[in-house]
């Protein structure tokens, strides 16, 4: 195996004998084989489209299959076997529809081996094929940047699709990008253009998801979320999927079970159609990398709806459930029926058989619900405070948390930011400071939680609306972006921000192993994309811009 797609990659260069995330070599190889066959499927889908044949079932399958290869989503070999077999069957179906001429390229012809053991051997023969097929390191790195951004885009597109939000342009682009990865004639400039196109199309994917979430569950409103438990049986929900949460809330009504969020589910407390359930109680724990230490303390079952899942410890192994694309070997999976309905009875029964909490406890609360609608409803006040010089700067501290050292930077930056600064945040990196008492400034909370990483679109809308109100470009706003990355959704968001021409972003805790230093130099020269420094130096530099 070779995998370097996430920030925690071994030694900052690549995981070779097993992933730091827990990914086994056979899973990495199966993911590579899936990628190879998906490139063939993509060529066939484009040829079929050219003849007017569009199959949305295959389109949905493709984005889901790509999403499955994101860090901390699926670790289960049999599930990859299923995806590989389906991908090959769909590819062959599309080849026939498109009446494609025979070609001797592997991605069009490869037949998956029949048993899982033989498939794993076949996958080993294609292990990291993509890492060996381009001689030029900078071009390879940029192609992989586009591929990892595409994985993030597929995650957003999949979440949106579950809510009925789809766009033909997005499906077609996914096929174009995947098919292009087999074209060795593409140059560094071609891949730079493709990476920025991924960023552009990812804005569309994020918009679809925003429309889906706000359309189904309303616009988030500022909401206090308790961090302490309430007496009663308990289920904790992790991941990013709002539809799963809604179905679980419906099915647990009146059963004496309180529902808690974990990780990236925290901001869901702000959605009117979710917060209306009286048993949707509060939040448990912090960011994903602490799950094995924190979840054993929870006296009820755990439901993972998406990433980031880690190997469950013995204390939680028999009470952890997965649903959707997330998977761990041997862990029970709640599947949707043909209409998308999920029956959560097994997890409800588990909750009823477990002790739950026997007393209420006050552990404080945090505020969520500052999506674009809520923030822009006070835009006039914000503009006035900036124009009068009272608010000096907005700092968006957004992105993922992670286990590697160096992430304290983000905590310190937020704590050391002057009083007249408003901190905007999104994604799981916020758990470094989400419960810090930053107080208010001129009647505005100093810490505004925009939402999940899936809500990065909200940040773009807020920045665009403020720029309009000030009659300036986003780059001229008193706004600094300080990003933390971990997995491939962060790559997609970064590419969107680069596509939008956002300058002066800071990125950490370390830079991606797959981006060649020459490419980083270009990004630094053109857009002043800079690695994070020290909180003190970076704050000084941000305020020098004002
Ligand atoms: Fe975090 Fe994990 Fe939301 Fe990521 S939970 S790290 S960018 O998968 O998805 O922010
Ligand atoms: Fe390593 Fe990250 Fe790949 Fe896991 S996803 S194998 S930690 S680079």
Coordinates of C-alpha atoms and ligand atoms in Angstrom, one line a residue:
X1 CA 0.0 0.0 0.0
X2 CA 0.9 3.6 -0.3
X3 CA -1.4 6.4 0.9
X4 CA -0.6 10.0 1.6
X5 CA -4.0 11.5 1.3
X6 CA -4.4 12.9 4.9
X7 CA -2.5 15.1 7.2
X8 CA -1.5 12.4 9.7
X9 CA 0.3 10.4 7.0
X10 CA 3.3 8.5 8.4
X11 CA 6.4 10.6 8.8
X12 CA 4.7 13.3 6.8
X13 CA 5.5 11.3 3.6
X14 CA 3.1 8.4 3.2
X15 CA 1.7 5.3 5.0
X16 CA 3.2 2.1 3.5
X17 CA 2.8 -0.8 5.9
X18 CA -0.5 0.2 7.4
X19 CA -2.3 3.5 7.9
X20 CA -1.8 5.7 10.9
X21 CA -5.6 5.9 10.7
X22 CA -5.9 2.1 11.1
X23 CA -6.3 1.4 7.4
X24 CA -5.0 -2.1 6.6
X25 CA -2.9 -2.6 3.5
X26 CA -5.6 -4.8 1.9
X27 CA -8.1 -2.0 2.4
X28 CA -5.8 0.6 0.8
X29 CA -5.2 -1.8 -2.1
X30 CA -8.9 -2.5 -2.5
X31 CA -9.5 1.3 -2.6
X32 CA -6.9 1.6 -5.3
X33 CA -8.5 -1.1 -7.3
X34 CA -11.9 0.6 -6.9
X35 CA -10.4 3.8 -8.1
X36 CA -9.0 2.2 -11.2
X37 CA -12.3 0.6 -12.1
X38 CA -14.2 3.8 -11.4
X39 CA -11.9 5.6 -13.9
X40 CA -13.1 3.0 -16.5
X41 CA -16.7 3.5 -15.4
X42 CA -16.2 7.2 -15.8
X43 CA -15.0 6.9 -19.4
X44 CA -18.0 4.6 -20.2
X45 CA -20.4 7.0 -18.5
X46 CA -19.1 10.0 -20.5
X47 CA -19.4 7.9 -23.7
X48 CA -22.9 6.9 -22.8
X49 CA -23.9 10.5 -21.9
X50 CA -22.6 11.6 -25.3
X51 CA -25.2 9.2 -26.7
X52 CA -27.9 10.6 -24.5
X53 CA -27.9 7.8 -21.9
X54 CA -27.9 9.1 -18.4
X55 CA -28.3 6.8 -15.4
X56 CA -28.7 8.6 -12.1
X57 CA -28.5 5.3 -10.1
X58 CA -24.9 4.9 -11.5
X59 CA -24.1 8.5 -10.9
X60 CA -25.2 8.2 -7.2
X61 CA -23.3 5.0 -6.9
X62 CA -20.1 6.7 -8.2
X63 CA -20.1 9.6 -5.8
X64 CA -20.8 7.2 -2.9
X65 CA -18.0 4.9 -4.0
X66 CA -15.5 7.8 -4.1
X67 CA -16.8 9.1 -0.7
X68 CA -16.1 5.6 0.7
X69 CA -12.3 6.1 0.1
X70 CA -12.0 9.2 2.2
X71 CA -10.0 8.9 5.4
X72 CA -11.8 7.3 8.4
X73 CA -15.0 6.4 6.4
X74 CA -14.8 2.7 5.6
X75 CA -12.3 0.1 6.8
X76 CA -14.3 -3.0 5.8
X77 CA -12.9 -5.2 3.0
X78 CA -16.2 -7.0 2.1
X79 CA -17.8 -3.7 1.6
X80 CA -15.1 -2.7 -0.8
X81 CA -15.5 -6.0 -2.6
X82 CA -19.2 -5.1 -3.1
X83 CA -18.3 -1.6 -4.4
X84 CA -15.7 -3.1 -6.8
X85 CA -18.1 -5.7 -8.2
X86 CA -20.8 -3.1 -8.7
X87 CA -18.4 -0.6 -10.3
X88 CA -17.3 -3.2 -12.8
X89 CA -20.9 -4.3 -13.5
X90 CA -22.0 -0.7 -14.1
X91 CA -18.9 0.0 -16.2
X92 CA -19.8 -3.0 -18.5
X93 CA -23.4 -1.9 -18.7
X94 CA -22.5 1.6 -19.7
X95 CA -19.9 0.3 -22.2
X96 CA -22.6 -1.6 -23.9
X97 CA -25.1 1.3 -23.9
X98 CA -22.4 3.5 -25.4
X99 CA -21.4 0.8 -27.8
X100 CA -17.8 1.6 -27.1
X101 CA -15.1 0.2 -29.3
X102 CA -12.8 -2.4 -27.5
X103 CA -9.7 -0.9 -26.0
X104 CA -6.8 -2.6 -24.3
X105 CA -6.8 -0.3 -21.3
X106 CA -7.0 -2.1 -18.0
X107 CA -9.6 0.2 -16.4
X108 CA -12.1 -0.8 -19.1
X109 CA -11.5 -4.5 -19.1
X110 CA -10.4 -5.6 -15.6
X111 CA -12.7 -8.3 -14.2
X112 CA -12.8 -8.4 -10.4
X113 CA -11.7 -11.8 -8.9
X114 CA -14.5 -13.9 -7.5
X115 CA -13.6 -14.5 -3.9
X116 CA -12.5 -11.8 -1.4
X117 CA -9.1 -13.5 -0.9
X118 CA -8.4 -13.6 -4.6
X119 CA -9.7 -10.0 -4.9
X120 CA -7.3 -8.9 -2.2
X121 CA -4.4 -10.5 -4.2
X122 CA -5.6 -8.9 -7.4
X123 CA -5.8 -5.5 -5.6
X124 CA -2.2 -6.0 -4.3
X125 CA -1.1 -6.3 -7.9
X126 CA -2.5 -2.8 -8.5
X127 CA -1.4 -1.4 -5.2
X128 CA -0.9 2.4 -5.5
X129 CA -0.8 2.1 -9.3
X130 CA -1.5 5.8 -9.4
X131 CA 1.7 6.6 -7.5
X132 CA 3.9 5.0 -10.1
X133 CA 2.2 6.1 -13.3
X134 CA 3.4 9.7 -13.6
X135 CA 7.1 10.4 -13.6
X136 CA 7.0 14.0 -12.8
X137 CA 6.5 14.6 -9.0
X138 CA 4.9 18.1 -9.2
X139 CA 2.3 17.0 -11.9
X140 CA 1.6 13.8 -9.9
X141 CA 1.0 15.9 -6.7
X142 CA -1.3 18.3 -8.5
X143 CA -3.3 15.4 -10.1
X144 CA -3.6 13.9 -6.6
X145 CA -4.7 17.3 -5.2
X146 CA -7.5 17.3 -7.7
X147 CA -8.4 13.7 -6.9
X148 CA -8.5 14.3 -3.1
X149 CA -10.5 17.5 -3.7
X150 CA -12.8 15.4 -5.8
X151 CA -13.2 12.9 -2.9
X152 CA -14.4 15.8 -0.7
X153 CA -16.7 17.1 -3.5
X154 CA -18.2 13.6 -3.7
X155 CA -18.8 13.6 0.0
X156 CA -20.8 16.9 -0.2
X157 CA -22.6 15.7 -3.3
X158 CA -23.5 12.5 -1.6
X159 CA -24.9 14.3 1.4
X160 CA -26.8 16.6 -0.9
X161 CA -28.1 13.7 -3.0
X162 CA -29.6 12.0 0.1
X163 CA -31.7 15.1 0.5
X164 CA -32.8 15.1 -3.1
X165 CA -30.4 17.8 -4.3
X166 CA -28.5 16.8 -7.4
X167 CA -27.0 18.5 -10.5
X168 CA -26.2 16.9 -13.8
X169 CA -23.1 19.2 -14.2
X170 CA -21.7 17.8 -11.0
X171 CA -22.1 14.1 -11.9
X172 CA -20.6 14.8 -15.4
X173 CA -17.6 16.6 -13.8
X174 CA -16.9 13.8 -11.5
X175 CA -16.6 11.4 -14.5
X176 CA -14.5 13.9 -16.4
X177 CA -12.0 14.3 -13.6
X178 CA -11.8 10.6 -12.8
X179 CA -11.4 9.7 -16.5
X180 CA -8.7 12.4 -16.9
X181 CA -6.6 10.6 -14.3
X182 CA -5.8 7.9 -16.9
X183 CA -4.6 10.5 -19.4
X184 CA -0.8 10.6 -19.0
X185 CA -0.5 13.4 -21.6
X186 CA -2.0 16.0 -19.2
X187 CA 0.5 18.6 -18.0
X188 CA 1.1 20.4 -14.8
X189 CA -1.0 23.3 -16.1
X190 CA -3.8 21.0 -17.1
X191 CA -3.9 19.6 -13.6
X192 CA -3.7 23.0 -12.0
X193 CA -6.7 24.0 -14.1
X194 CA -8.5 20.7 -13.1
X195 CA -7.8 21.3 -9.4
X196 CA -9.3 24.8 -9.6
X197 CA -12.3 23.3 -11.5
X198 CA -12.7 20.9 -8.6
X199 CA -12.8 23.9 -6.4
X200 CA -15.4 25.6 -8.6
X201 CA -17.6 22.5 -8.8
X202 CA -17.3 22.0 -5.1
X203 CA -18.9 25.4 -4.5
X204 CA -21.9 24.0 -6.4
X205 CA -21.8 20.7 -4.3
X206 CA -21.7 22.8 -1.1
X207 CA -24.6 25.0 -2.3
X208 CA -26.7 21.9 -3.1
X209 CA -26.0 20.6 0.4
X210 CA -26.8 23.9 2.0
X211 CA -30.1 24.0 0.0
X212 CA -30.8 20.4 1.1
X213 CA -30.1 20.9 4.8
X214 CA -31.8 24.3 5.1
X215 CA -34.7 23.2 2.9
X216 CA -35.4 20.1 5.0
X217 CA -34.6 21.3 8.5
X218 CA -34.8 25.2 8.3
X219 CA -32.1 27.7 8.7
X220 CA -30.0 27.2 11.8
X221 CA -30.8 29.7 14.6
X222 CA -28.6 30.6 17.6
X223 CA -29.1 27.8 20.1
X224 CA -27.6 26.9 23.5
X225 CA -26.4 23.3 23.7
X226 CA -25.9 21.6 27.1
X227 CA -22.7 19.7 27.6
X228 CA -23.9 17.8 30.6
X229 CA -26.3 14.8 30.6
X230 CA -29.9 14.4 31.5
X231 CA -31.5 11.5 33.4
X232 CA -32.7 8.8 31.0
X233 CA -31.6 6.3 28.4
X234 CA -29.2 7.7 25.9
X235 CA -28.0 7.4 22.3
X236 CA -25.1 9.4 20.8
X237 CA -24.9 10.2 17.1
X238 CA -21.6 11.0 15.4
X239 CA -20.7 12.0 11.8
X240 CA -22.4 14.6 9.6
X241 CA -25.7 13.3 8.3
X242 CA -28.8 15.3 9.3
X243 CA -31.3 12.9 7.7
X244 CA -30.1 10.0 9.8
X245 CA -30.4 12.1 12.9
X246 CA -33.9 13.2 12.0
X247 CA -35.0 9.6 11.4
X248 CA -33.6 8.6 14.8
X249 CA -35.2 11.5 16.6
X250 CA -38.6 10.5 15.1
X251 CA -38.2 6.8 16.0
X252 CA -37.1 7.6 19.6
X253 CA -40.0 9.9 20.4
X254 CA -41.7 9.2 23.7
X255 CA -39.3 6.2 24.5
X256 CA -37.5 7.9 27.4
X257 CA -34.3 8.0 25.3
X258 CA -32.3 11.3 25.0
X259 CA -30.3 11.9 21.9
X260 CA -26.8 13.4 22.2
X261 CA -24.6 14.7 19.4
X262 CA -20.9 13.8 19.1
X263 CA -18.2 15.5 17.0
X264 CA -19.4 17.2 13.9
X265 CA -23.0 16.6 14.8
X266 CA -22.9 19.4 17.4
X267 CA -24.2 22.2 15.0
X268 CA -27.3 20.2 14.2
X269 CA -28.8 21.5 17.4
X270 CA -29.4 24.8 15.7
X271 CA -31.8 23.5 13.0
X272 CA -35.5 24.2 13.8
X273 CA -36.7 20.9 12.5
X274 CA -34.3 19.0 14.7
X275 CA -34.2 21.1 17.8
X276 CA -38.0 20.9 18.1
X277 CA -37.7 17.4 19.6
X278 CA -37.6 17.7 23.4
X279 CA -35.5 14.6 23.7
X280 CA -32.7 16.0 21.4
X281 CA -30.8 17.0 24.5
X282 CA -27.2 18.0 24.2
X283 CA -23.6 17.2 23.1
X284 CA -21.2 14.6 24.3
X285 CA -17.4 14.7 24.0
X286 CA -15.0 16.6 21.7
X287 CA -13.3 15.9 18.3
X288 CA -13.1 12.6 16.5
X289 CA -9.6 11.7 17.6
X290 CA -10.7 11.4 21.2
X291 CA -13.5 9.0 20.5
X292 CA -11.8 5.9 21.8
X293 CA -11.0 7.6 25.1
X294 CA -14.4 9.4 25.5
X295 CA -17.1 7.0 24.1
X296 CA -16.5 4.3 26.7
X297 CA -17.9 6.8 29.3
X298 CA -21.2 7.1 27.4
X299 CA -23.9 4.9 28.9
X300 CA -25.7 4.1 25.7
X301 CA -25.1 3.0 22.0
X302 CA -23.2 5.0 19.5
X303 CA -24.3 5.7 15.9
X304 CA -21.7 6.7 13.3
X305 CA -23.4 8.3 10.2
X306 CA -20.1 9.3 8.4
X307 CA -16.5 9.9 9.1
X308 CA -14.4 10.1 11.3
X309 CA -14.6 6.6 12.7
X310 CA -11.7 4.9 14.5
X311 CA -11.2 1.3 15.7
X312 CA -13.7 0.9 18.6
X313 CA -12.2 -0.2 21.9
X314 CA -13.5 -3.3 23.7
X315 CA -15.8 -1.2 25.9
X316 CA -17.7 0.2 22.9
X317 CA -17.3 -2.6 20.3
X318 CA -20.7 -4.3 21.0
X319 CA -22.7 -1.0 21.1
X320 CA -21.4 0.9 18.1
X321 CA -23.5 0.9 15.0
X322 CA -22.7 2.4 11.5
X323 CA -25.0 3.6 8.8
X324 CA -24.6 5.0 5.3
X325 CA -21.1 4.8 3.8
X326 CA -19.2 4.5 7.1
X327 CA -18.0 1.0 8.0
X328 CA -15.8 -1.0 10.3
X329 CA -15.3 -4.8 10.0
X330 CA -17.9 -6.7 12.1
X331 CA -19.7 -3.6 13.2
X332 CA -23.5 -3.8 12.7
X333 CA -24.7 -1.6 9.9
X334 CA -28.2 0.0 9.7
X335 CA -29.2 0.0 6.0
X336 CA -31.8 2.1 4.2
X337 CA -34.7 0.5 2.3
X338 CA -35.4 1.3 -1.3
X339 CA -37.1 4.6 -0.2
X340 CA -34.2 5.7 1.9
X341 CA -36.0 4.9 5.2
X342 CA -33.8 3.4 8.0
X343 CA -35.1 1.3 10.8
X344 CA -33.1 2.1 13.9
X345 CA -34.8 -0.5 16.1
X346 CA -31.5 -2.4 16.9
X347 CA -29.9 0.7 18.3
X348 CA -33.1 1.7 20.2
X349 CA -33.3 -1.7 21.8
X350 CA -29.6 -1.5 22.7
X351 CA -30.2 1.9 24.4
X352 CA -33.2 0.5 26.3
X353 CA -31.1 -2.4 27.6
X354 CA -28.3 -0.1 28.8
X355 CA -28.2 2.0 32.0
X356 CA -28.3 5.5 30.5
X357 CA -27.8 8.4 32.9
X358 CA -29.2 8.3 36.4
X359 CA -28.9 12.0 37.1
X360 CA -28.8 15.4 35.5
X361 CA -25.4 17.2 35.5
X362 CA -24.6 20.7 34.6
X363 CA -21.3 20.9 32.6
X364 CA -22.1 24.2 31.0
X365 CA -23.3 24.9 27.5
X366 CA -22.1 26.2 24.1
X367 CA -23.8 28.2 21.4
X368 CA -24.3 27.0 17.8
X369 CA -26.5 28.1 14.9
X370 CA -24.6 30.9 13.2
X371 CA -25.1 29.9 9.6
X372 CA -25.3 32.4 6.8
X373 CA -28.9 33.3 7.5
X374 CA -28.4 34.0 11.2
X375 CA -25.2 36.0 10.7
X376 CA -26.6 38.0 7.8
X377 CA -29.7 38.8 9.8
X378 CA -27.4 41.1 11.9
X379 CA -25.3 42.2 8.9
X380 CA -26.3 45.9 9.3
X381 CA -25.1 45.9 12.9
X382 CA -21.9 44.1 11.9
X383 CA -21.2 46.6 9.1
X384 CA -21.8 49.5 11.4
X385 CA -19.5 48.1 14.0
X386 CA -16.7 47.6 11.4
X387 CA -17.2 51.0 9.8
X388 CA -17.1 52.8 13.2
X389 CA -13.8 51.0 13.9
X390 CA -15.2 49.0 16.9
X391 CA -14.7 45.6 15.3
X392 CA -11.2 45.4 14.0
X393 CA -11.1 42.0 12.4
X394 CA -12.9 38.7 11.8
X395 CA -10.8 35.6 12.0
X396 CA -12.2 32.4 10.5
X397 CA -10.6 29.5 12.3
X398 CA -11.9 26.6 10.4
X399 CA -11.2 23.0 9.5
X400 CA -10.5 19.7 11.0
X401 CA -9.0 18.6 14.3
X402 CA -6.5 15.8 14.5
X403 CA -4.2 13.8 16.7
X404 CA -0.8 15.2 15.7
X405 CA 0.9 17.8 17.8
X406 CA 1.0 21.4 16.7
X407 CA -2.7 21.9 16.7
X408 CA -2.6 23.9 20.0
X409 CA -1.7 26.8 17.7
X410 CA -5.4 27.2 16.9
X411 CA -6.4 27.2 20.6
X412 CA -3.8 29.8 21.4
X413 CA -4.7 32.0 18.4
X414 CA -8.3 32.1 19.4
X415 CA -7.5 32.8 23.1
X416 CA -4.9 35.5 22.2
X417 CA -7.0 37.3 19.6
X418 CA -7.8 40.8 20.9
X419 CA -11.3 41.6 22.3
X420 CA -12.3 43.6 19.3
X421 CA -12.0 40.5 17.1
X422 CA -14.9 38.2 16.1
X423 CA -14.0 34.5 15.7
X424 CA -15.9 32.6 13.1
X425 CA -15.5 28.8 13.2
X426 CA -16.6 25.7 11.4
X427 CA -15.8 21.9 11.4
X428 CA -14.3 19.8 14.1
X429 CA -11.2 22.0 14.7
X430 CA -13.5 24.1 16.9
X431 CA -13.3 21.5 19.7
X432 CA -10.0 23.0 20.6
X433 CA -11.8 26.1 21.9
X434 CA -15.6 25.6 21.5
X435 CA -16.2 25.8 25.3
X436 CA -13.9 28.8 25.9
X437 CA -15.7 31.8 27.4
X438 CA -14.8 34.4 24.8
X439 CA -17.7 36.6 25.8
X440 CA -19.5 39.2 23.8
X441 CA -18.3 42.4 22.0
X442 CA -20.8 45.2 21.4
X443 CA -23.7 42.7 21.9
X444 CA -22.3 40.1 19.5
X445 CA -20.9 36.7 20.7
X446 CA -17.2 36.7 20.0
X447 CA -17.3 33.1 18.9
X448 CA -19.7 32.3 16.1
X449 CA -20.1 28.6 15.2
X450 CA -21.0 28.5 11.5
X451 CA -21.5 24.8 11.6
X452 CA -19.9 21.6 10.2
X453 CA -17.1 21.4 7.7
X454 CA -20.1 20.6 5.4
X455 CA -21.3 24.2 6.0
X456 CA -18.2 25.9 4.6
X457 CA -20.5 27.3 1.9
X458 CA -22.1 29.4 4.7
X459 CA -18.7 31.0 5.3
X460 CA -18.4 31.8 1.6
X461 CA -21.9 33.4 1.5
X462 CA -21.1 35.5 4.6
X463 CA -17.9 36.7 3.2
X464 CA -19.5 37.5 -0.2
X465 CA -22.4 39.4 1.5
X466 CA -20.0 41.4 3.7
X467 CA -17.9 42.3 0.6
X468 CA -21.1 43.5 -1.1
X469 CA -22.1 45.6 1.9
X470 CA -18.7 47.2 2.0
X471 CA -18.6 47.5 -1.7
X472 CA -15.2 45.8 -1.9
X473 CA -13.6 42.4 -2.8
X474 CA -13.5 39.6 -0.2
X475 CA -9.7 40.0 -0.1
X476 CA -10.2 43.7 1.1
X477 CA -12.4 42.7 4.0
X478 CA -11.0 42.8 7.5
X479 CA -11.1 39.0 7.5
X480 CA -8.4 36.5 8.0
X481 CA -8.7 32.8 7.2
X482 CA -6.7 30.4 9.3
X483 CA -7.4 26.8 8.2
X484 CA -6.6 23.4 9.7
X485 CA -6.7 20.4 7.4
X486 CA -6.9 16.7 8.1
X487 CA -8.8 14.8 5.4
X488 CA -10.1 15.3 1.8
X489 CA -13.2 17.4 2.5
X490 CA -10.7 20.0 3.7
X491 CA -8.9 19.7 0.4
X492 CA -12.1 20.3 -1.5
X493 CA -12.8 23.4 0.6
X494 CA -9.3 24.7 0.1
X495 CA -9.6 24.3 -3.6
X496 CA -12.9 26.2 -3.6
X497 CA -11.2 29.1 -1.7
X498 CA -8.3 29.1 -4.1
X499 CA -10.8 29.1 -7.0
X500 CA -12.5 32.1 -5.5
X501 CA -9.2 33.8 -5.4
X502 CA -9.0 34.2 -1.6
X503 CA -5.6 35.5 -0.6
X504 CA -3.5 35.5 2.6
X505 CA -4.9 32.2 4.0
X506 CA -2.9 30.3 6.6
X507 CA -2.8 26.6 6.5
X508 CA -1.6 24.0 9.0
X509 CA -0.8 22.2 11.1
X510 CA 1.5 20.8 8.4
X511 CA 1.3 21.1 4.6
X512 CA 0.0 18.2 2.5
X513 CA 2.7 15.6 1.6
X514 CA 1.2 15.3 -1.9
X515 CA 1.7 19.0 -2.9
X516 CA 5.1 19.5 -4.4
X517 CA 7.2 22.4 -2.9
X518 CA 7.3 24.1 -6.3
X519 CA 3.5 24.2 -6.4
X520 CA 3.3 25.5 -2.9
X521 CA 5.7 28.2 -3.9
X522 CA 3.4 29.2 -6.8
X523 CA 0.4 29.3 -4.4
X524 CA 2.4 31.4 -2.0
X525 CA 3.5 33.9 -4.7
X526 CA 0.1 34.2 -6.4
X527 CA -2.3 34.1 -3.4
X528 CA 0.1 34.4 -0.4
X529 CA -1.0 31.0 0.9
X530 CA 1.2 30.6 4.0
X531 CA 1.9 27.8 6.5
X532 CA 0.9 28.7 10.0
X533 CA 3.6 30.3 12.2
X534 CA 3.2 31.1 15.9
X535 CA -0.1 32.5 17.1
X536 CA 1.6 35.8 18.2
X537 CA 3.4 36.4 14.9
X538 CA 0.3 35.5 12.8
X539 CA -2.0 37.7 14.8
X540 CA 0.5 40.6 14.5
X541 CA 0.7 40.0 10.7
X542 CA -3.1 39.9 10.4
X543 CA -3.6 43.2 12.2
X544 CA -0.8 44.8 10.2
X545 CA -3.1 44.2 7.2
X546 CA -5.9 46.2 8.8
Ligands
LIG1 FE1 -13.8 16.6 11.1 FE2 -13.5 14.1 10.3 FE3 -16.0 17.3 9.4 FE4 -13.6 15.8 8.4 S1 -15.0 14.9 11.7 S2 -12.2 15.7 10.1 S3 -13.0 17.7 7.3 O1 -14.1 14.1 8.7 O2 -15.4 16.1 8.2 O3 -14.6 18.2 10.2
LIG2 FE1 -2.3 7.1 6.2 FE2 -4.1 9.1 6.1 FE3 -4.0 7.3 4.2 FE4 -4.8 6.6 6.6 S1 -5.8 8.0 5.2 S2 -3.5 5.4 5.3 S3 -3.4 7.8 7.9 S4 -2.4 8.8 4.7

